[in-house]
Tab-separated table of C-alpha atoms and ligand atoms in Angstrom:
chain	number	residue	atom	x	y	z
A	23	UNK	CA	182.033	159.347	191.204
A	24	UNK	CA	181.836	162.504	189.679
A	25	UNK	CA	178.743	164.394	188.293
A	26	UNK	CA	179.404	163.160	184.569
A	27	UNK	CA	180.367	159.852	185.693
A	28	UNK	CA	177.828	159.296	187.391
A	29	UNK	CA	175.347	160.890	183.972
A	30	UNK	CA	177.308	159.002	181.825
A	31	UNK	CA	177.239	155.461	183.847
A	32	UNK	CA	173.425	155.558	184.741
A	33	UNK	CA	171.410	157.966	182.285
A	34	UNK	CA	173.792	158.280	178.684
A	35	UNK	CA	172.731	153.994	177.639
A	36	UNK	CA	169.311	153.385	178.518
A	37	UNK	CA	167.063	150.232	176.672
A	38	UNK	CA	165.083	152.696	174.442
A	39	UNK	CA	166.637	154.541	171.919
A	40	UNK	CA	163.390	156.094	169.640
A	41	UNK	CA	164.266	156.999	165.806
A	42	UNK	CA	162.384	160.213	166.037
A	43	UNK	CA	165.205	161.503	168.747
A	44	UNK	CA	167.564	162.932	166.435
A	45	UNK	CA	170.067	164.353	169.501
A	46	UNK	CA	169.098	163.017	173.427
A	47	UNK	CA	171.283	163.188	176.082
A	48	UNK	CA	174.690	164.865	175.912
A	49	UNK	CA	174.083	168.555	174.122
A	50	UNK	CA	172.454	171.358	175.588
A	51	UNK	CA	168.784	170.125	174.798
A	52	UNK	CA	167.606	167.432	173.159
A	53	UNK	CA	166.163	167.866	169.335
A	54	UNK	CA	163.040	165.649	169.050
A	55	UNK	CA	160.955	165.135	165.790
A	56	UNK	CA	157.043	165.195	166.233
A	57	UNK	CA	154.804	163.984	163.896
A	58	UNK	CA	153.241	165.229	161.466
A	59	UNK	CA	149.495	166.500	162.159
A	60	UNK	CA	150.286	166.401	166.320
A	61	UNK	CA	150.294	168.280	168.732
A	62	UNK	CA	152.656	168.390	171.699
A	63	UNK	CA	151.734	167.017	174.819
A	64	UNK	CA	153.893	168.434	177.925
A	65	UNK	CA	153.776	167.411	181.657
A	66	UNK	CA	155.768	167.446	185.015
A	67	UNK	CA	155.592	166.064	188.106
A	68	UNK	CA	158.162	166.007	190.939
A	69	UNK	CA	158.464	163.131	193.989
A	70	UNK	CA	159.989	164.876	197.570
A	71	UNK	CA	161.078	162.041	199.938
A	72	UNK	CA	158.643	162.696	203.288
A	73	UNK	CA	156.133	164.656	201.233
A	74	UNK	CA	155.486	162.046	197.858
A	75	UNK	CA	157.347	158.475	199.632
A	76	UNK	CA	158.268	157.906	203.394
A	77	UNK	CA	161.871	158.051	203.405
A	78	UNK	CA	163.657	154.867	203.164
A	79	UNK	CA	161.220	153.807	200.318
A	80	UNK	CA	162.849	151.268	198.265
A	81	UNK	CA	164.782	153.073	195.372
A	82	UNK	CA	163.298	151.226	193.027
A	83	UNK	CA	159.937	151.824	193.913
A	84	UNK	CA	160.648	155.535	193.909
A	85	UNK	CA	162.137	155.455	190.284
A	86	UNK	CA	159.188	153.179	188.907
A	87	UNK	CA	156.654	156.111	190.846
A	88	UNK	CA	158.521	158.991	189.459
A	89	UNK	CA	157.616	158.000	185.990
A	90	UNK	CA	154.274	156.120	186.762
A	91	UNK	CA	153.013	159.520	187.844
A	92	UNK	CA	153.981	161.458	184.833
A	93	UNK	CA	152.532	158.739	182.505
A	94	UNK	CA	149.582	158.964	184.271
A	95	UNK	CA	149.054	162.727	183.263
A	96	UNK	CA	149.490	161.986	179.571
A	97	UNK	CA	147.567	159.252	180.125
A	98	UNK	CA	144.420	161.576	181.444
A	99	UNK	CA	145.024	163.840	177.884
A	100	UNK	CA	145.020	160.647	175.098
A	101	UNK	CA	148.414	161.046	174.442
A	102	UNK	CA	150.896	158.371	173.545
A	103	UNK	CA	153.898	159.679	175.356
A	104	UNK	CA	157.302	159.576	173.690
A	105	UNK	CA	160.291	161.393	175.575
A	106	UNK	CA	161.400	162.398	179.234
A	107	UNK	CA	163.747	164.241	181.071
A	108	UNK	CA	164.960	163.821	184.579
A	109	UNK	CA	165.732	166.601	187.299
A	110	UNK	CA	167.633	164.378	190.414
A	111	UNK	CA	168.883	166.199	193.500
A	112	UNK	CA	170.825	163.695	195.227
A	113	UNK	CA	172.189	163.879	199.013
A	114	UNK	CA	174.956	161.534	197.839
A	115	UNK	CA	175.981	159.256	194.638
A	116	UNK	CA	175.134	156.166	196.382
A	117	UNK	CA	175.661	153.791	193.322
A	118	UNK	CA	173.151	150.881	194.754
A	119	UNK	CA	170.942	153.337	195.041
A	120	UNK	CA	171.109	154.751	191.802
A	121	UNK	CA	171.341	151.502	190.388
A	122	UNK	CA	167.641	150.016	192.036
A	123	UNK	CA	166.235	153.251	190.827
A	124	UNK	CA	167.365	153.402	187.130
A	125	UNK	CA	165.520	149.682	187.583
A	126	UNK	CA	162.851	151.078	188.299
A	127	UNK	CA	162.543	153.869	186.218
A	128	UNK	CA	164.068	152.370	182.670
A	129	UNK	CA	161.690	149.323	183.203
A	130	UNK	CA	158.584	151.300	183.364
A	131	UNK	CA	160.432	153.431	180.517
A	132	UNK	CA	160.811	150.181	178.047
A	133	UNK	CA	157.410	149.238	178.682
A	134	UNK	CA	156.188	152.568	176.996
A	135	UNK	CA	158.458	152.742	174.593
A	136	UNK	CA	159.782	156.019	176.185
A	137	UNK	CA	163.286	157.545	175.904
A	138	UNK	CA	165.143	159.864	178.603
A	139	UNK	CA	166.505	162.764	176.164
A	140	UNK	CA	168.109	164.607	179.301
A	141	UNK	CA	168.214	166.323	182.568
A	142	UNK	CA	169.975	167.794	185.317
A	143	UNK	CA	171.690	166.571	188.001
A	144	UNK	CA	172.541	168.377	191.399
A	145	UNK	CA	173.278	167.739	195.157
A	146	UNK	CA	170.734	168.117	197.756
A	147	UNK	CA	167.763	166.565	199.638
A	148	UNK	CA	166.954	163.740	197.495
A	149	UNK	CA	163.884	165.028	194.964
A	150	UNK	CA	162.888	163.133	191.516
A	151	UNK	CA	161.865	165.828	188.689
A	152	UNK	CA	160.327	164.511	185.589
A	153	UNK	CA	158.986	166.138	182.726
A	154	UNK	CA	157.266	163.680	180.226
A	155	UNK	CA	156.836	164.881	176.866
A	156	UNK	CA	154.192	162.970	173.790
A	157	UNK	CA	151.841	163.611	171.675
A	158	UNK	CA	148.076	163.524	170.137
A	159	UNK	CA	146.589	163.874	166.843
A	160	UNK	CA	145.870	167.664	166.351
A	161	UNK	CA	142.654	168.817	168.761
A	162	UNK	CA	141.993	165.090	170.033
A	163	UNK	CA	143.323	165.931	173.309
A	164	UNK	CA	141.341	165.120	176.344
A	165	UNK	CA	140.408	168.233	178.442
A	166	UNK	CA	139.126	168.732	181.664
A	167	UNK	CA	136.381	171.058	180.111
A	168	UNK	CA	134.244	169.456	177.997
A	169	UNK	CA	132.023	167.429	180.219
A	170	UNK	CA	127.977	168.413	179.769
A	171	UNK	CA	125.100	167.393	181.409
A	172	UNK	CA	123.725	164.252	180.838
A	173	UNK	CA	127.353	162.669	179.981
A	174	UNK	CA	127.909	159.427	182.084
A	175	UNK	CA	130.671	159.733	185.217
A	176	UNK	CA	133.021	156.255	184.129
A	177	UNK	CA	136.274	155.345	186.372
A	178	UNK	CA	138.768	152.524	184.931
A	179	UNK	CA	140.121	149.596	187.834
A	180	UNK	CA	139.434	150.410	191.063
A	181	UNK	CA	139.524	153.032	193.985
A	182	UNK	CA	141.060	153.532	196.889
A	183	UNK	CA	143.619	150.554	197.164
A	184	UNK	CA	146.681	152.945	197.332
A	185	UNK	CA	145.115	155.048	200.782
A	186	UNK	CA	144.396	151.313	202.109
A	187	UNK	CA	148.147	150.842	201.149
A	188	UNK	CA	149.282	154.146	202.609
A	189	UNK	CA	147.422	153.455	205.975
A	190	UNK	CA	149.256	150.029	206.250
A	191	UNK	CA	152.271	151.986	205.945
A	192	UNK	CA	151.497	154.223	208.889
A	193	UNK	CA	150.251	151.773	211.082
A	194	UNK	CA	146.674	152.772	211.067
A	195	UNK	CA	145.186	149.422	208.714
A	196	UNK	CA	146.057	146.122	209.987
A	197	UNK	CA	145.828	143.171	207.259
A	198	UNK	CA	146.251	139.682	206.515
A	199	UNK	CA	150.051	139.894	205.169
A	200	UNK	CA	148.699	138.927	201.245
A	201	UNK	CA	146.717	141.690	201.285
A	202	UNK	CA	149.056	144.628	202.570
A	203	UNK	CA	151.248	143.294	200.119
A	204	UNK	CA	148.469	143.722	197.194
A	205	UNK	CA	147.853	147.372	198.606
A	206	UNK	CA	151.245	148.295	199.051
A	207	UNK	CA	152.077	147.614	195.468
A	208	UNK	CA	149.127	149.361	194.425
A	209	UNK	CA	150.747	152.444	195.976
A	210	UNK	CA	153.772	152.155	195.022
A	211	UNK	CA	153.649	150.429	191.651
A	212	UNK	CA	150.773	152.123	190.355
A	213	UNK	CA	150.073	151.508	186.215
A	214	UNK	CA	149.321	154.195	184.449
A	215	UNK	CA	146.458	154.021	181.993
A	216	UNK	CA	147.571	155.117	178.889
A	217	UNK	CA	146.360	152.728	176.403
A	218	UNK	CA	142.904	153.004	178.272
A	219	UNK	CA	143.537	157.135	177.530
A	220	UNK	CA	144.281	156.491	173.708
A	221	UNK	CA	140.956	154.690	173.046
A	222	UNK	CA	139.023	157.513	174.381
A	223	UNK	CA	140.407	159.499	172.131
A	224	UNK	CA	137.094	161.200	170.294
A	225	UNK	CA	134.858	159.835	172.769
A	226	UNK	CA	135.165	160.748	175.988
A	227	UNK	CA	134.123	164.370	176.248
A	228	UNK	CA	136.689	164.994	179.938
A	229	UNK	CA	139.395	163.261	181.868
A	230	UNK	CA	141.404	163.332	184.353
A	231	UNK	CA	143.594	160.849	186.143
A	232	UNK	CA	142.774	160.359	190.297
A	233	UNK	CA	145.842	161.292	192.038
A	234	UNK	CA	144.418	163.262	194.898
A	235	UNK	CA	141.121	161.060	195.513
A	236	UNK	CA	137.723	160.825	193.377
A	237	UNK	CA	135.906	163.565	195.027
A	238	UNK	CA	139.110	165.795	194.539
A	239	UNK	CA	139.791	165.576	190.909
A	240	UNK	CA	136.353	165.170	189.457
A	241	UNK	CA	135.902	168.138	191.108
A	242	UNK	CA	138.396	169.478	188.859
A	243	UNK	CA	136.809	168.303	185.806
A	244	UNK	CA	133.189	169.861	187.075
A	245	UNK	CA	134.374	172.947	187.702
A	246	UNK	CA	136.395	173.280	184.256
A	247	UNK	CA	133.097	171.940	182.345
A	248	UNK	CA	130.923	174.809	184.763
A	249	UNK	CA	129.025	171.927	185.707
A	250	UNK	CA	128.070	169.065	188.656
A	251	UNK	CA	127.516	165.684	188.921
A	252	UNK	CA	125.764	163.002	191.438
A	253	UNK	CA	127.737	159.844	191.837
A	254	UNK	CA	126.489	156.715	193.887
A	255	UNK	CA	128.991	155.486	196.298
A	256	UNK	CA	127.583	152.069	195.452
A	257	UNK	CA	129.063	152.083	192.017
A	258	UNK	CA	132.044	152.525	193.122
A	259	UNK	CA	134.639	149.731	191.810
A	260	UNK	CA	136.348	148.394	194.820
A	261	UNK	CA	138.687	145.579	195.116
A	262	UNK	CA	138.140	142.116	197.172
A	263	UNK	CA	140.410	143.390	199.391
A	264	UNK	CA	138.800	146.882	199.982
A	265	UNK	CA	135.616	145.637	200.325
A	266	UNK	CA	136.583	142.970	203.267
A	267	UNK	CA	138.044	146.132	205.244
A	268	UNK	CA	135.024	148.393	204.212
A	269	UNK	CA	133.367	147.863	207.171
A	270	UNK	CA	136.162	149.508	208.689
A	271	UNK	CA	137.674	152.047	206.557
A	272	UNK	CA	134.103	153.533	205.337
A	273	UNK	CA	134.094	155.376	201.539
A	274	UNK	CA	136.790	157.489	202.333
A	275	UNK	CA	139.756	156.311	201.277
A	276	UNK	CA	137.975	155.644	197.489
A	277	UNK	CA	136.144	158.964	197.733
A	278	UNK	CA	138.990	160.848	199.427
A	279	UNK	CA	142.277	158.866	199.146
A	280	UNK	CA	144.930	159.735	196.572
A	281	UNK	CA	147.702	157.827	194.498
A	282	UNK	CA	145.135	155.630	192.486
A	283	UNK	CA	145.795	156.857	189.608
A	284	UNK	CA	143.129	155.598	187.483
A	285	UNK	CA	141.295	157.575	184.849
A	286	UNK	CA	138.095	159.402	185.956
A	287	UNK	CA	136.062	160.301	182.097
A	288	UNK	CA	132.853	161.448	181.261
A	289	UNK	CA	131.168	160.271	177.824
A	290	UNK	CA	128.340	161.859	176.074
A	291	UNK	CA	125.575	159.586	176.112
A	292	UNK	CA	125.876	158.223	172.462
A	293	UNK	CA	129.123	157.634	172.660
A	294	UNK	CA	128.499	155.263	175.530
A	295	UNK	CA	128.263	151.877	173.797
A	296	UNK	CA	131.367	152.763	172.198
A	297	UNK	CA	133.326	153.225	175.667
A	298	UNK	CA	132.190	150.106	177.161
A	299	UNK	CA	133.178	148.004	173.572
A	300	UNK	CA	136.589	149.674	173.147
A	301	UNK	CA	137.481	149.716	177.025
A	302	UNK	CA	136.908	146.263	177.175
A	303	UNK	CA	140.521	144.809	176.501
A	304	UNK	CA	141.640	146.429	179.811
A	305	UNK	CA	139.501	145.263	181.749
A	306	UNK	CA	136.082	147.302	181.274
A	307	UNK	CA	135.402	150.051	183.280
A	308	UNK	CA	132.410	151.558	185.666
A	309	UNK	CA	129.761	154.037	185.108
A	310	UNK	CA	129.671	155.870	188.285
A	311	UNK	CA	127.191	158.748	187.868
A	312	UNK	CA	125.985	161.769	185.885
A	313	UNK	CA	127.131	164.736	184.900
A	314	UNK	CA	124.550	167.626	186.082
A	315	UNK	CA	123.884	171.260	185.069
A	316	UNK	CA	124.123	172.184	189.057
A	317	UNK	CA	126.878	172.977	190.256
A	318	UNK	CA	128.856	171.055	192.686
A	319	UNK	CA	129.471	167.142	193.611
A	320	UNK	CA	126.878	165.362	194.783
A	321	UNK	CA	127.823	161.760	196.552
A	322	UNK	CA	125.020	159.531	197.441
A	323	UNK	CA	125.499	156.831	199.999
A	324	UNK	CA	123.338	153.263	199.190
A	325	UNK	CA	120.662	154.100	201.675
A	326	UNK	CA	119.966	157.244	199.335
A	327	UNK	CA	121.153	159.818	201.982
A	328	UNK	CA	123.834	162.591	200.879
A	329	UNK	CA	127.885	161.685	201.937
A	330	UNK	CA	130.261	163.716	202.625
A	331	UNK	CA	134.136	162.964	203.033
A	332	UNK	CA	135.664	163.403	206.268
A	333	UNK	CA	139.146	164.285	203.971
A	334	UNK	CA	139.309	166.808	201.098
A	335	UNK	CA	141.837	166.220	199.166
A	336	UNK	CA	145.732	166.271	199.067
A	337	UNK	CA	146.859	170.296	199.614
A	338	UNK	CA	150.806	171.095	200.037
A	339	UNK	CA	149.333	174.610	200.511
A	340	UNK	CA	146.643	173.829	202.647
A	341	UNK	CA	145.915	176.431	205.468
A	342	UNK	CA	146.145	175.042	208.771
B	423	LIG	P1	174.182	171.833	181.139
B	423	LIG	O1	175.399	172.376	181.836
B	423	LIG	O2	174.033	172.276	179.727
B	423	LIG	O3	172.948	171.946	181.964
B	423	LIG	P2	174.766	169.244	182.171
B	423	LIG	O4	176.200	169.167	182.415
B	423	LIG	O5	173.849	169.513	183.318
B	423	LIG	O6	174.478	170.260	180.993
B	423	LIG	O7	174.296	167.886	181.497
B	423	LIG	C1	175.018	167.306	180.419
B	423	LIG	C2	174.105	166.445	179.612
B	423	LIG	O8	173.615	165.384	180.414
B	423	LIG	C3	172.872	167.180	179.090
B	423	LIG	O9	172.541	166.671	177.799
B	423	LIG	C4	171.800	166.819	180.089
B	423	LIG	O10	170.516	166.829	179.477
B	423	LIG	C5	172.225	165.408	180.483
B	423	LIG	N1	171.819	165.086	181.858
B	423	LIG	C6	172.218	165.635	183.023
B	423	LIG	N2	171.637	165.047	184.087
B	423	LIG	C7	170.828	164.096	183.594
B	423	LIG	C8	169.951	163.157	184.159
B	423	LIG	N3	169.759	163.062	185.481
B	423	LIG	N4	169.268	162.350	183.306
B	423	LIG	C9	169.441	162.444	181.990
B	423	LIG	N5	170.261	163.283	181.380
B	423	LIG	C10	170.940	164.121	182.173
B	424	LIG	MG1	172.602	171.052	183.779
């Protein structure tokens, strides 16, 4: 199969097909209407096989991830998300392949009501490129920066499952097979929260989504607000199955571990009833801490005492 075949038999019919795309896939770039009183929303993210999956990951999986991710970031600004492009390098046009990870990808895509308005398409080590495009009422994006002291710390689900998931994978975490299963699909199948984003929407003053670990990202958030924050490791929403292996595994992999994906928000305290009402539908969600006017992150373990994680987290450019 050719290289326009192989567009025209997996990307030119997909399920969505969105009336404010007025040309997608097949010109040079695709012409997309926004409406009125909105602002654009823009994001990419890119999935290397051995850096973002272990190889062999099941195509599927690795379609469903490469656009779970991106929702996730317009999930962390309040955006509804709209459009999407695709960059694939491919070491070869294996057709089942392609065919588990259009699956993947265009069921994730339906469920959002998201279109794929184009790409590109090249040989070479096999590398998913997606750049997600949506967008939010004019200045109701949520920013990193705006979180003040006093503001309540609030994470949606639950931490951590994905490193459990990721240490099955390398042999490290040995579980009952129900379990692995349930952490395994929370690593690979993680769902992004963007109706959770939406609703905080002009009342969550920051957020961000968790994709390299709690301690990582809030860190992000403090640091773009010029401000700290104590959390208390008890708060910390953990699953059944996180808390049986606790014992074992310590805070880390909820403090330190990535791929949750969850949303990590701070709300201004009068705004707080609001957040707990409107979250509710999906499942509620769990103070954590306080924003602080010092500097820095402050984790405190149940007996009281200070914690800090053994992992920062996730750096490609990490220093040895
Ligand atoms: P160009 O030479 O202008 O870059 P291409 O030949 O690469 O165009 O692509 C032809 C059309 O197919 C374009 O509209 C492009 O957006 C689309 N396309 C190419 N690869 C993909 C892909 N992986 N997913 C979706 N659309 C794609
Ligand atoms: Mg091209």
């Amino acid at each position: 199969m050719n290289e326009f075949g192989l567009i025209r038999s997996f990307f030119a019919h997909q399920p969505v097909q969105r009336a404010d795309v007025a040309t997608g896939i097949g010109d040079d770039a695709a012409v997309l209407d926004l409406p009125p009183g909105c602002q654009l929303v823009v994001s990419t993210d890119m999935l290397v096989a051995g850096v973002h999956f272990l190889p062999g990951t099941e195509a599927q999986a690795v379609g469903y991830k490469a656009l779970a991710v991106n929702l996730s970031d317009l999930a962390a600004m309040g955006a509804d998300p709209a459009w999407f492009t695709l960059n694939l390098s491919l070491p070869a046009a294996d057709e089942v392949w392609l065919r588990g990870f259009c699956e993947g990808l265009f069921g994730l895509a339906g469920r959002y009501g998201l279109q794929l308005v184009g790409g590109d398409t090249t040989r070479g080590p096999l590398t998913v490129g997606i750049q997600i495009a949506g967008y939010v009422p004019s200045g109701q994006a949520l920013l990193r920066s705006g979180a003040r002291p006093g503001d309540g710390v609030y994470v949606t689900g639950q931490l951590g499952d994905a490193a459990l998931g990721l240490m099955c994978l390398q042999g490290q975490l040995q579980l009952a097979d129900s379990d692995r299963v349930r952490v395994i699909q929370r690593l690979e199948r993680p769902v992004p929260r963007v109706r959770e984003g939406q609703a905080l929407r002009g009342l969550a003053s920051a957020c961000i989504d968790v994709s390299d670990g709690l301690a990582a990202d809030l860190g992000h958030v403090l640091d773009a607000s010029g401000a700290g924050a104590r959390v208390e490791l008890a708060a910390l929403p953990l699953s059944p199955v996180y808390q049986g292996v606790h014992g074992r595994t310590g805070w880390d992999p909820a403090v330190a571990g990535g791929d949750d994906y969850e949303l990590c928000f701070t709300v201004p305290p009068r705004h707080e009833p609001a957040v707990v009402e409107r979250m509710r539908p999906f499942g509620g969600v769990r103070r954590i801490g306080v924003v602080e006017s010092a500097p820095g992150l402050r984790l405190r373990d149940p007996s009281g005492a200070e914690y800090r994680p053994q992992a920062d987290g996730f750096d490609h450019f990490r220093s040895p």
